[in-house]
Coordinates of C-alpha atoms and ligand atoms in Angstrom, one line a residue:
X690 CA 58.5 -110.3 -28.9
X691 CA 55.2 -108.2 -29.5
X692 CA 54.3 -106.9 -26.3
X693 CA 50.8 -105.7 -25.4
X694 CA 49.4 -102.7 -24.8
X695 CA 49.2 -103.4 -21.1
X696 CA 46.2 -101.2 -20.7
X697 CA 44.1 -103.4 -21.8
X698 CA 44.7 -105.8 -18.8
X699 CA 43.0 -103.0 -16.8
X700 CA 39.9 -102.7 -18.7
X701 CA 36.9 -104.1 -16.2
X702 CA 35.1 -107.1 -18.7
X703 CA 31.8 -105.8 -18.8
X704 CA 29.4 -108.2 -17.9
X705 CA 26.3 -106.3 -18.3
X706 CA 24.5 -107.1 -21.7
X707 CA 25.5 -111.0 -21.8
X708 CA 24.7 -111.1 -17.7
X709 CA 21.4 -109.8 -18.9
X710 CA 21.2 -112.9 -21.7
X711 CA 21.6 -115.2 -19.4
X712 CA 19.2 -114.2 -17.3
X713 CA 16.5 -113.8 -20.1
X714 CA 17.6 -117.3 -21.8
X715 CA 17.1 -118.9 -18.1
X716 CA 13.4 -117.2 -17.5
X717 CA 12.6 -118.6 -21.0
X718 CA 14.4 -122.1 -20.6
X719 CA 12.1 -122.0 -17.4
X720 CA 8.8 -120.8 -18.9
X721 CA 8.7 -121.6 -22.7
X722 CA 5.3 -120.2 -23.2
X723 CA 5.5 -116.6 -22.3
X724 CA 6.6 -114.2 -24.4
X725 CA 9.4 -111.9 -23.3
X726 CA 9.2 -107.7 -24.1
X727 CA 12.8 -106.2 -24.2
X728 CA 12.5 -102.5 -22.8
X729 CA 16.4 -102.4 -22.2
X730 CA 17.9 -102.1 -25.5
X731 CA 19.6 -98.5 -26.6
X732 CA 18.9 -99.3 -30.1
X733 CA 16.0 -98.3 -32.4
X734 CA 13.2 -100.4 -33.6
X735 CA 11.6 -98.7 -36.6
X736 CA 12.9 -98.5 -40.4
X737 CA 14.7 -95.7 -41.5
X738 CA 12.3 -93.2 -43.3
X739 CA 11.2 -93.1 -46.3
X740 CA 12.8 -90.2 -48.0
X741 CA 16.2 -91.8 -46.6
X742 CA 15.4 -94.4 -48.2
X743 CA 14.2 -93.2 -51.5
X744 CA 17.9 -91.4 -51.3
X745 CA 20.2 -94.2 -50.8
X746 CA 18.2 -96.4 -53.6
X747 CA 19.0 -93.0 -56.0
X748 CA 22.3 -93.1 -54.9
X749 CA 22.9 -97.0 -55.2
X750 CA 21.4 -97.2 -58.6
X751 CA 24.2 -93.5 -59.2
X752 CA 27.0 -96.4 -58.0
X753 CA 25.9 -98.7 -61.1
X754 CA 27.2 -96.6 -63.9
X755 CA 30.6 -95.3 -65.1
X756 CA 29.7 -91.5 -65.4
X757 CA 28.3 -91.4 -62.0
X758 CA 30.1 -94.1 -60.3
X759 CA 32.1 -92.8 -56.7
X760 CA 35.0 -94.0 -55.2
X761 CA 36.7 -92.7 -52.1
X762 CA 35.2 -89.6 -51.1
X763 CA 36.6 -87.1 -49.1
X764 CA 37.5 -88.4 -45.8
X765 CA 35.6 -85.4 -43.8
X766 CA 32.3 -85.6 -45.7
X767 CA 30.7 -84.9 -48.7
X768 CA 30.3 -81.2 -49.2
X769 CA 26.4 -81.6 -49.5
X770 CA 26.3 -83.3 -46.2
X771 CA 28.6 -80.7 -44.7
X772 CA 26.9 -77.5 -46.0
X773 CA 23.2 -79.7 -44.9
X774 CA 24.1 -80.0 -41.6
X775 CA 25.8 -76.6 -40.8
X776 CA 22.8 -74.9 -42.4
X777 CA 19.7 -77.1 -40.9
X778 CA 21.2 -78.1 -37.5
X779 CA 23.0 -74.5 -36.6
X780 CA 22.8 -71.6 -38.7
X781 CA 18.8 -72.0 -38.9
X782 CA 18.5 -72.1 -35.4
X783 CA 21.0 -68.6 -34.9
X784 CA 24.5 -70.8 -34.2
X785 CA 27.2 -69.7 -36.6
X786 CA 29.1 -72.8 -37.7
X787 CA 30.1 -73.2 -40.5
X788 CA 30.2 -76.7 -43.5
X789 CA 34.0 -76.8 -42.8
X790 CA 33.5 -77.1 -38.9
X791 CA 31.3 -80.4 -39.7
X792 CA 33.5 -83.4 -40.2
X793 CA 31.2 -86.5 -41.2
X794 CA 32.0 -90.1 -39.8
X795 CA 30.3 -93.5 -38.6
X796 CA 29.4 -93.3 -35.7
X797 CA 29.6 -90.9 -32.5
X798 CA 30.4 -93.9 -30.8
X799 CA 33.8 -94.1 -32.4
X800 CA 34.4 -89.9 -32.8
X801 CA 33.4 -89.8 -28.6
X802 CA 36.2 -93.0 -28.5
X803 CA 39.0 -91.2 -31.0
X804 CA 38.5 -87.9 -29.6
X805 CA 40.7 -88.8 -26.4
X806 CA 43.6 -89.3 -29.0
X807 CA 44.1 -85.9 -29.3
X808 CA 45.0 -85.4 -25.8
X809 CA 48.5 -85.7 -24.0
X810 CA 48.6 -89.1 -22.1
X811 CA 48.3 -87.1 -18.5
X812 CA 45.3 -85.4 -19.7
X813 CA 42.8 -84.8 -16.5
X814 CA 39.7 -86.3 -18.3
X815 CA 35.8 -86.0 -16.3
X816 CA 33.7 -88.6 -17.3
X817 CA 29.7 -88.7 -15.8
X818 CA 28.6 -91.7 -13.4
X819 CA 26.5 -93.4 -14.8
X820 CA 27.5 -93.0 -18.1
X821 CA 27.8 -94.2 -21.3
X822 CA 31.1 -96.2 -21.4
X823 CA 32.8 -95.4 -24.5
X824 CA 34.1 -92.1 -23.0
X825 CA 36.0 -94.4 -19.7
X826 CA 37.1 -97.4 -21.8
X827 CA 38.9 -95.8 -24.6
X828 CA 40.6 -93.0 -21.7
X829 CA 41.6 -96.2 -19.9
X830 CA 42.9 -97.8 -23.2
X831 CA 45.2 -94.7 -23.4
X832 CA 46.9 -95.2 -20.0
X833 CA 44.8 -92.4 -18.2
X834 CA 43.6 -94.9 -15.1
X835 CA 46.1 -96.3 -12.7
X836 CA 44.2 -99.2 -12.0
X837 CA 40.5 -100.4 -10.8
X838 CA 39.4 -99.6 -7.4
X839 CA 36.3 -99.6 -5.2
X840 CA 34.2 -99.6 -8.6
X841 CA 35.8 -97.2 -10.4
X842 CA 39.3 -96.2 -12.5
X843 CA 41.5 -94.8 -10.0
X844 CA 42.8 -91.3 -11.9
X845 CA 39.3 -90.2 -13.7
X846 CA 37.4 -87.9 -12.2
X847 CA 34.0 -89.1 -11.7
X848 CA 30.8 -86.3 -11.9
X849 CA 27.9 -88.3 -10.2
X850 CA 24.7 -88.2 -11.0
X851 CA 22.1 -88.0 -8.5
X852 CA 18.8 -87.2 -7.0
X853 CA 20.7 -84.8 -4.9
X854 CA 21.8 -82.9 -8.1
X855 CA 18.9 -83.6 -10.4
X856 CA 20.8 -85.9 -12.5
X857 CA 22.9 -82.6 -13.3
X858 CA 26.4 -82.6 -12.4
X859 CA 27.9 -79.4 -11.6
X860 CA 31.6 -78.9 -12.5
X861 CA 34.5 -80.8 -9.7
X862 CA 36.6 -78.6 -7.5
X863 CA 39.6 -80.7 -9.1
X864 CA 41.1 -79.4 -11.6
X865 CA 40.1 -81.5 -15.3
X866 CA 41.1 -80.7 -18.8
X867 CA 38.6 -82.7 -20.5
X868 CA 35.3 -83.0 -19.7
X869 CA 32.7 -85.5 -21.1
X870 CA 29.0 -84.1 -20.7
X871 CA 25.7 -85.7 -22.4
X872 CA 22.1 -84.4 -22.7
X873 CA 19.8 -85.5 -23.6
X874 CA 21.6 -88.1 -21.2
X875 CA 21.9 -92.0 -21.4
X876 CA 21.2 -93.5 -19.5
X877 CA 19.5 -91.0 -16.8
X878 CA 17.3 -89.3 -19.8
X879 CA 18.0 -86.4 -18.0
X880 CA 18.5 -82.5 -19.8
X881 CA 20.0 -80.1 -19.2
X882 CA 18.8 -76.8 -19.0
X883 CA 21.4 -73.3 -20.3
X884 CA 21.8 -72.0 -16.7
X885 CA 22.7 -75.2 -15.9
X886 CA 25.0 -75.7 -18.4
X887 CA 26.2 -72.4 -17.8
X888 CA 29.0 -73.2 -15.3
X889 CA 30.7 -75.9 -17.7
X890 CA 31.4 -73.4 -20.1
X891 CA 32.5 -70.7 -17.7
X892 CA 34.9 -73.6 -16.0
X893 CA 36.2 -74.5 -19.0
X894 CA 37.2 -71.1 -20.6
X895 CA 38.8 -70.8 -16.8
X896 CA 40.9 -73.6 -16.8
X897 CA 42.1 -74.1 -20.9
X898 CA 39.9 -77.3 -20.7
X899 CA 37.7 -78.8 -23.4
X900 CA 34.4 -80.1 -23.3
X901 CA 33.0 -83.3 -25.3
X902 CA 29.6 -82.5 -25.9
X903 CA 27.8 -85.9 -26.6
X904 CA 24.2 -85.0 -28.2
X905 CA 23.4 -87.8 -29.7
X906 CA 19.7 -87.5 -28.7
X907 CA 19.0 -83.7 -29.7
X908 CA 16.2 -84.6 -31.6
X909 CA 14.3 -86.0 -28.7
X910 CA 14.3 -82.5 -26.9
X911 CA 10.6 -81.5 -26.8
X912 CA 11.5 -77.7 -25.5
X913 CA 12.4 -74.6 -27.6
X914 CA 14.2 -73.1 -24.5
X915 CA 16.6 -76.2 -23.7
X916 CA 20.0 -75.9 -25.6
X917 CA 19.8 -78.4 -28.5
X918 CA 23.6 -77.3 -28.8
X919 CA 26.1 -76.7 -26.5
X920 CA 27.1 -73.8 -29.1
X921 CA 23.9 -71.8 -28.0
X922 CA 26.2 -70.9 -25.0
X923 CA 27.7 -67.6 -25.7
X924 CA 31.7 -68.8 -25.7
X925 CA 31.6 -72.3 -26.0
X926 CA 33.2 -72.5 -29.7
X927 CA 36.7 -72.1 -27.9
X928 CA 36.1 -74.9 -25.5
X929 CA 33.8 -77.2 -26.8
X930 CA 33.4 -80.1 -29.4
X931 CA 30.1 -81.4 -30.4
X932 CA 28.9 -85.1 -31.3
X933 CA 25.9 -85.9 -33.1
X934 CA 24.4 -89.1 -34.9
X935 CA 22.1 -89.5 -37.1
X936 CA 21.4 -93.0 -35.4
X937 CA 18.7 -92.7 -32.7
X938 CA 17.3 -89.3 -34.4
X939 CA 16.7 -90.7 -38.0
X940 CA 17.6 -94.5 -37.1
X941 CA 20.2 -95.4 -38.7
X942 CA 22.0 -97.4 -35.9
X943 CA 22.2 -100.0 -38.8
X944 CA 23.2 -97.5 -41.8
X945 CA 26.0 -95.6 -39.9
X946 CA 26.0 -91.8 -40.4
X947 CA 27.3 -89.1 -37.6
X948 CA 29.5 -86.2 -37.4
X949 CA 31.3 -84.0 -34.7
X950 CA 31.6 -80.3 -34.9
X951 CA 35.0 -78.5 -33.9
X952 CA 34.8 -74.8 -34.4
X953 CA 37.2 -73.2 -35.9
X954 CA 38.3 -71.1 -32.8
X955 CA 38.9 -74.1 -30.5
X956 CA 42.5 -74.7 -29.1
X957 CA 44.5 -77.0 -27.6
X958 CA 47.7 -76.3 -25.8
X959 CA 51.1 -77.7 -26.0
X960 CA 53.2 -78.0 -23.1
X961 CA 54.7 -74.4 -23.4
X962 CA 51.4 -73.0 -23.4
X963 CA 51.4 -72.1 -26.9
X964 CA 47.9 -72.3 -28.9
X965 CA 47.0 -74.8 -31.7
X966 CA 43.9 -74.8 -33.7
X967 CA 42.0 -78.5 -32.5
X968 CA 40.0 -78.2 -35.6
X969 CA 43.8 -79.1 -37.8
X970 CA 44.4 -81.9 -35.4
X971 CA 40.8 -83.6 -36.0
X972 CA 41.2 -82.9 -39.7
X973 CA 44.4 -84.4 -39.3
X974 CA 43.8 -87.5 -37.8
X975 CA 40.8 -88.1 -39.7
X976 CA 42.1 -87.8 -43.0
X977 CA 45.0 -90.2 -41.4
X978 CA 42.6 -92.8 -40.2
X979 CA 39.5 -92.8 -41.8
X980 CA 38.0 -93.4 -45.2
X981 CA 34.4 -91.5 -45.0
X982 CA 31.3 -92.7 -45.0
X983 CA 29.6 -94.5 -48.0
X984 CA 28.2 -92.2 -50.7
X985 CA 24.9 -93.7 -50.4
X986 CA 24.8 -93.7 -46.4
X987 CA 25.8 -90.0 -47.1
X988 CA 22.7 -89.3 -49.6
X989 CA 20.4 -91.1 -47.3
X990 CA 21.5 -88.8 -44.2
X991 CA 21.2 -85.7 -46.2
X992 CA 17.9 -86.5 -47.2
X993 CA 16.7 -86.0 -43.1
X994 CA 17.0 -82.4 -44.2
X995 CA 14.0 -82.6 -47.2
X996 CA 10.9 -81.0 -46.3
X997 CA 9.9 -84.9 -46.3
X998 CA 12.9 -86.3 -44.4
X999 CA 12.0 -83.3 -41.5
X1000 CA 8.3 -84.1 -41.3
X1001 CA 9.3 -88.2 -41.3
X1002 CA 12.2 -87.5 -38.2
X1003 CA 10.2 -85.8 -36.2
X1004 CA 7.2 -88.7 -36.9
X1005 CA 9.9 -91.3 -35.7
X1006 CA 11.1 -89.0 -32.5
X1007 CA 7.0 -88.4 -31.8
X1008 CA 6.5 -92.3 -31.6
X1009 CA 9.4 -93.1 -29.6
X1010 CA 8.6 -90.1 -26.8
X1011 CA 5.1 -91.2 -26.6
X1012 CA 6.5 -94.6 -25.4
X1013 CA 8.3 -92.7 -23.2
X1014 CA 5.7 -90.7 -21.5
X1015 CA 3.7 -94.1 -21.2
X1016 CA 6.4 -95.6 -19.4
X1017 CA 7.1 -92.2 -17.1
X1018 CA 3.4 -92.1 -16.2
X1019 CA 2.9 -95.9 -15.3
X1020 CA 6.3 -96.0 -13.3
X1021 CA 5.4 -92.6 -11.1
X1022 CA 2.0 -93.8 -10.8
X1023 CA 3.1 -97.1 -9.4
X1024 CA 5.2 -94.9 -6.9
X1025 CA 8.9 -94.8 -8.3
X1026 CA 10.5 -91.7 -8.5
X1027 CA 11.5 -91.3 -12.5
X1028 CA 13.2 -88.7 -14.7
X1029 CA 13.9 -88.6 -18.2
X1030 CA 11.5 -89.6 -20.7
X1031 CA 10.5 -85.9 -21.3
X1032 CA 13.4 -84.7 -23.4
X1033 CA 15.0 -88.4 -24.0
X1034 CA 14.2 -92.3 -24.7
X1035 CA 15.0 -93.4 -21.4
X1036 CA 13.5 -93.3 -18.5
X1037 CA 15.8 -93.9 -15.2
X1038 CA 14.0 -95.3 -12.2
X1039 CA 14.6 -95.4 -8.8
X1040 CA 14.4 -99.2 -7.7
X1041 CA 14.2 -99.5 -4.1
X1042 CA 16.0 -101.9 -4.4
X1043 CA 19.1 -103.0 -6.0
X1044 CA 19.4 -102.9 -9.7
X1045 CA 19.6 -106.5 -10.3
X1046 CA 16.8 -107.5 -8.0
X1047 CA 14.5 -104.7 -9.9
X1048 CA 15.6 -106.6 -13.0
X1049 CA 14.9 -110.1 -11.7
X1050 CA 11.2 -109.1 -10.5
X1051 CA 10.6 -106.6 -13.7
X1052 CA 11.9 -110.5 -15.7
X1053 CA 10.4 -112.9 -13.2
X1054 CA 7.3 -110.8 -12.7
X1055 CA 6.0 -109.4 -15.7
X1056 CA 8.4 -110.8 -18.5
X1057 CA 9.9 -107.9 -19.3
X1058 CA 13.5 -106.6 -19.4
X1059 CA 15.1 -103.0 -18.3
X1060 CA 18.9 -102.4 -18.5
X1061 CA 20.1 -102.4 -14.7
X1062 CA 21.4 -99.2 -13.5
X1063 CA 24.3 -100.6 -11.7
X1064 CA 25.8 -101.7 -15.1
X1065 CA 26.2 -97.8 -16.0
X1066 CA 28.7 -96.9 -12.8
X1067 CA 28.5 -96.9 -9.3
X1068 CA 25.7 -94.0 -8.9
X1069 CA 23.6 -96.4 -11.4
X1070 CA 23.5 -98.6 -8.4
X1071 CA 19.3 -98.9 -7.0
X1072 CA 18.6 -97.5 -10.6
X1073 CA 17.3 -99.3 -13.7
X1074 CA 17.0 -97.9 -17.3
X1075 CA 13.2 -98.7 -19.1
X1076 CA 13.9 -97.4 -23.0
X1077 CA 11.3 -96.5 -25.0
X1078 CA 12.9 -98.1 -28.2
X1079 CA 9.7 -100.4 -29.4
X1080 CA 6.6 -100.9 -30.6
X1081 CA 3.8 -99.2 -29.0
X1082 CA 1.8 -102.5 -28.8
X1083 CA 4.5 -103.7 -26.6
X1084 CA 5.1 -101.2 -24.7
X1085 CA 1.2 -101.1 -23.6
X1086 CA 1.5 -104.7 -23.0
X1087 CA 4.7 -104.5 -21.0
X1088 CA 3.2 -101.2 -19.0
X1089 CA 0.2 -103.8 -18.1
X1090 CA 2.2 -106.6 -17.0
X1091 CA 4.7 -104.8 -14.8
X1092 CA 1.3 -102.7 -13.3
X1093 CA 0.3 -106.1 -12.3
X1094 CA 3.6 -107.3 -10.7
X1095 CA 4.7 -104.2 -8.8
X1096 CA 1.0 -103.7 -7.3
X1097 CA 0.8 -107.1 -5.8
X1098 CA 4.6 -107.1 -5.2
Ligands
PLP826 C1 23.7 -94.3 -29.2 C2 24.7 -93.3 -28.7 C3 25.6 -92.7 -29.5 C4 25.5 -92.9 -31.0 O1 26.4 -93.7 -31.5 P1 26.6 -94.0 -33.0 O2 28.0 -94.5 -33.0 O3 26.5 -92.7 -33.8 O4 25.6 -95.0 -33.4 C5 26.4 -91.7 -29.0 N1 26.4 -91.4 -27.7 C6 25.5 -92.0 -26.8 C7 25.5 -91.6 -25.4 C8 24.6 -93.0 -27.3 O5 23.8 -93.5 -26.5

């Protein structure tokens, strides 16, 4: 008999994108003629730019002949990738890591999901509320939650997010051996500032713990003096892993390009107490499991590093946090208290109301759709997430609408 991995049975069904569906097909069953803006979507809406492009048709056309054909390429990344990123994301900005600390995958999705692996099955993990649910359904999928409870996985340590705390959480008085942090934050769009950060880093080299630094939306930090690595922390390399994606910075959600830094100098212990390098383990269980990333996908990624590529990110990242602004502005000036939106995509909201009822007047109202709160975790509950992921045109036109709805609402 092939028995289950029972810890799957404990896994809450997430109802939150197709509840969202419904909702929208049932508005639109309803009333056929208006035209619907989505402003809840965490993916991006503009084509990848052009030097990528110009990269990956190079390296296509490379593909179509014997003498420069590639096959399987080293599973941690093409040296040119490797040596690209250490150089233009850390060493030009002071941070000494190195190409061999870089290991290149598919997604941050699945490095923040595999990391966990890693870990003994009892590890303490921290995970934020509201947060982005990769890092609590693949702990739960290792046997680290004794069951659902109240709205949350009995055994993880939740570090909630509030207007109390600014959206930052400071570190637990339990005692955790893994912490998830990420800022720029999804969903709250909040950042973090060094000091704040500070104590994570300090509670960490304390405690032997390791922190899973998720910035996935670095390049939407508008402030020289905000860390755009959790490296810029004097004594993070032994404690800390990085993830980064080249999805929402150079958007290529659809392409598939990302990579995770482990320093050299970060450890893990085993039971006796005895040190071991993390950075053997990744390499180890990367090379096991995974293939690379395409050639092509590979070329195209490097090429956000050309003079070109630089100038056509930061275009992208410009568009998007101008949508953002718009949103922040209309929303405060309508009366909700906001954050996010500065440094990040999102913009988090405070309702008044429940999530879902913000969502049914935002839908109802002014045909438009936000992600409700609620769906990120129990502190996302009287929230809703407005994401700045669209075209300009409508996110004017949405701005108007919901203006409209919440002033005579
Ligand atoms: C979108 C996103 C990622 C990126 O995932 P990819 O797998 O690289 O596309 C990672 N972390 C967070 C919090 C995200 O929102």
């Amino acid at each position: 008999m092939i028995v289950m991995n029972e810890n799957y049975l404990q896994l809450q069904a997430s109802y939150l994108f197709s509840d969202i569906a419904k909702r929208v097909t049932a508005f639109q069953d309803n009333n056929p003629d208006r035209d619907v803006i989505r402003l809840g979507i965490g993916d991006v809406t503009r084509a990848l730019p052009a030097a990528c492009i110009a990269a990956l048709h190079a390296a296509v056309d490379e593909m179509a002949e014997d003498a420069s054909f590639r096959g399987y390429g080293p599973e941690l990344g093409y040296d040119f990738l490797r040596q690209a990123v250490a150089e233009h994301d850390f060493q030009a900005r002071g941070i000494d890591i190195a190409a061999d600390e870089v290991f290149i995958s598919d997604g941050a999705k699945c490095d923040s999901g595999n990391f966990q692996e890693l870990f003994a099955p009892d590890t303490r993990i921290a995970v934020p509320d509201p947060v982005y649910p990769v890092y609590v359904d693949t702990n739960v999928m290792a046997g680290r939650s004794t069951g659902w409870q109240d709205g949350r996985y009995q055994g993880l340590v939740y570090l909630e997010s509030t207007q109390a705390n600014n959206y930052i959480p400071a570190p637990p008085k339990d005692k955790v051996d893994a912490i998830y942090l990420c800022f720029p934050n999804n969903p709250t769009g909040s950042m973090v500032t060094k000091d704040q950060l500070r104590p994570w880093v300090d509670y960490a080299r304390e405690h032997q713990a390791l922190i899973l630094y998720d910035a996935a939306y670095v390049e939407f930090i508008r402030d020289a003096s905000l860390p755009q690595s959790i490296y810029e922390l004097e004594g993070a390399k032994e404690v800390a892993v990085e993830f980064r994606s080249f999805s929402k910075t150079a958007g290529f959600t659809g392409t598939r390009c990302a990579y995770t830094i482990v320093p050299r100098q970060c450890q893990v212990y085993d039971s006796q107490g005895t040190a071991h390098p993390l950075h053997g383990l990744w390499d180890r269980r990367q090379s096991t499991k995974f293939n690379g990333v395409s050639y092509p996908v590979q070329r195209a990624a490097e090429a956000v590093y050309s003079p070109d590529g630089k100038r056509q990110v930061r275009e992208l990242s410009d568009y998007y946090m101008a949508n953002a602004a718009l949103i922040r502005q209309t929303m405060s000036g309508l009366g909700y208290a906001c954050v996010g939106g500065e440094h990040a995509p999102y913009v988090w909201i405070k309702a008044n109301t429940d999530s879902w009822q913000f969502f049914d007047l935002l839908l109802n109202k002014a045909g438009v759709v936000c992600t409700p709160g609620a769906g990120f975790g129990k502190c996302g509950e009287g929230y809703a997430r407005i994401s700045a992921f669209n075209s300009r045109q409508n996110v004017e036109t949405a701005l108007e609408r919901v203006g409209a709805a919440l002033s005579s609402a």
